[in-house]
Amino acid sequence: NAGVTQTPKFQVLKTGQSMTLQCAQDMNHNSMYWYRQDPGMGLRLIYYSASEGTTDKGEVPNGYNVSRLNKREFSLRLESAAPSQTSVYFCASSDSGNNQPQHFGDGTRLSIL
Amino acid sequence: SQQGEEDPQALSIQEGENATMNCSYKTSINNLQWYRQNSGRGLVHLILIRSNEREKHSGRLRVTLDTSKKSSSLLITASRAADTASYFCARRSNDYKLSFGAGTTVTVRA
């Protein structure tokens, strides 16, 4: 049972390059999320998808786009990477409803030079 | 902005001792959740306490919630080396979002 799978695990980009981070879950969850984690800070929500076909901005959406490809997959795209986007990116999923825990992937460590 | 703030930022204890960390928040919640993160890994859900609950237990974990003080605590009893990790509280409001604090880094010394 894989849970939430993120690819790639590591990536180095140059400023201005574009990249898509992939996320897939096999738990049949309706909701999916993208977070970034920076040193000394908690996770900050970039975008989320409450259900297939919907996406909404989180706390820090600028510079990112997302696609909910189907119920399993939720991708995050950096169109023109900036050094400020150097971070660890986590994807998560959950069942619908308030009292549901989120299940996280192991992250993508992204460095932008 | 972070809606859950953990205290202390770091904690070092001897194996077998108890570890207590606190979380404060600013606005009303639907529930409050605690997560653990081992180095280089994703977050793992530990326990969820609803706003109408005051205490929950799960194995060696005990969570309390005081909505009048807007605070929660996580107690890990009889700590083990494997408990070395960062612990995060996350506030759930009446939407699909969780707001995380900056975390408490716990080191359990053998």
Short mmCIF file of C-alpha atoms in Angstrom, two decimals, chain A residues 37-83:
data_model
loop_
_atom_site.label_atom_id
_atom_site.label_comp_id
_atom_site.label_asym_id
_atom_site.label_seq_id
_atom_site.Cartn_x
_atom_site.Cartn_y
_atom_site.Cartn_z
CA GLN A 37 8.04 23.58 4.26
CA ASP A 38 10.84 26.04 4.93
CA PRO A 39 13.42 25.86 7.76
CA GLY A 40 12.01 26.90 11.12
CA MET A 41 8.50 27.15 9.78
CA GLY A 42 5.52 24.90 9.66
CA LEU A 43 3.88 23.76 6.48
CA ARG A 44 2.20 26.43 4.40
CA LEU A 45 -0.63 25.53 2.07
CA ILE A 46 -0.02 26.41 -1.57
CA TYR A 47 -3.13 24.97 -3.26
CA TYR A 48 -5.72 22.36 -2.46
CA SER A 49 -8.35 20.37 -4.26
CA ALA A 50 -11.43 19.53 -2.23
CA SER A 51 -12.65 17.10 -4.89
CA GLU A 52 -11.90 16.02 -8.43
CA GLY A 53 -12.44 18.94 -10.78
CA THR A 54 -11.93 21.70 -8.20
CA THR A 55 -8.86 23.59 -7.05
CA ASP A 56 -8.47 26.55 -4.70
CA LYS A 57 -5.67 28.82 -3.57
CA GLY A 58 -4.10 28.37 -0.18
CA GLU A 59 -1.90 30.69 1.82
CA VAL A 60 1.03 31.05 -0.64
CA PRO A 61 -0.17 30.39 -4.22
CA ASN A 62 1.86 33.01 -6.10
CA GLY A 63 4.26 31.51 -8.63
CA TYR A 64 2.49 28.13 -8.70
CA ASN A 65 -0.25 26.41 -10.66
CA VAL A 66 -1.95 23.08 -10.03
CA SER A 67 -3.89 20.48 -11.96
CA ARG A 68 -6.18 17.85 -10.50
CA LEU A 69 -5.69 15.38 -13.31
CA ASN A 70 -8.10 12.79 -11.91
CA LYS A 71 -9.09 11.55 -8.46
CA ARG A 72 -5.65 10.01 -7.88
CA GLU A 73 -3.30 12.68 -9.19
CA PHE A 74 -2.63 16.29 -8.25
CA SER A 75 0.35 18.08 -9.83
CA LEU A 76 2.09 21.31 -8.91
CA ARG A 77 3.79 23.42 -11.57
CA LEU A 78 6.40 26.12 -11.26
CA GLU A 79 6.25 28.10 -14.50
CA SER A 80 9.36 30.24 -13.92
CA ALA A 81 11.31 29.08 -10.89
CA ALA A 82 12.77 31.64 -8.49
CA PRO A 83 15.32 31.13 -5.68
#
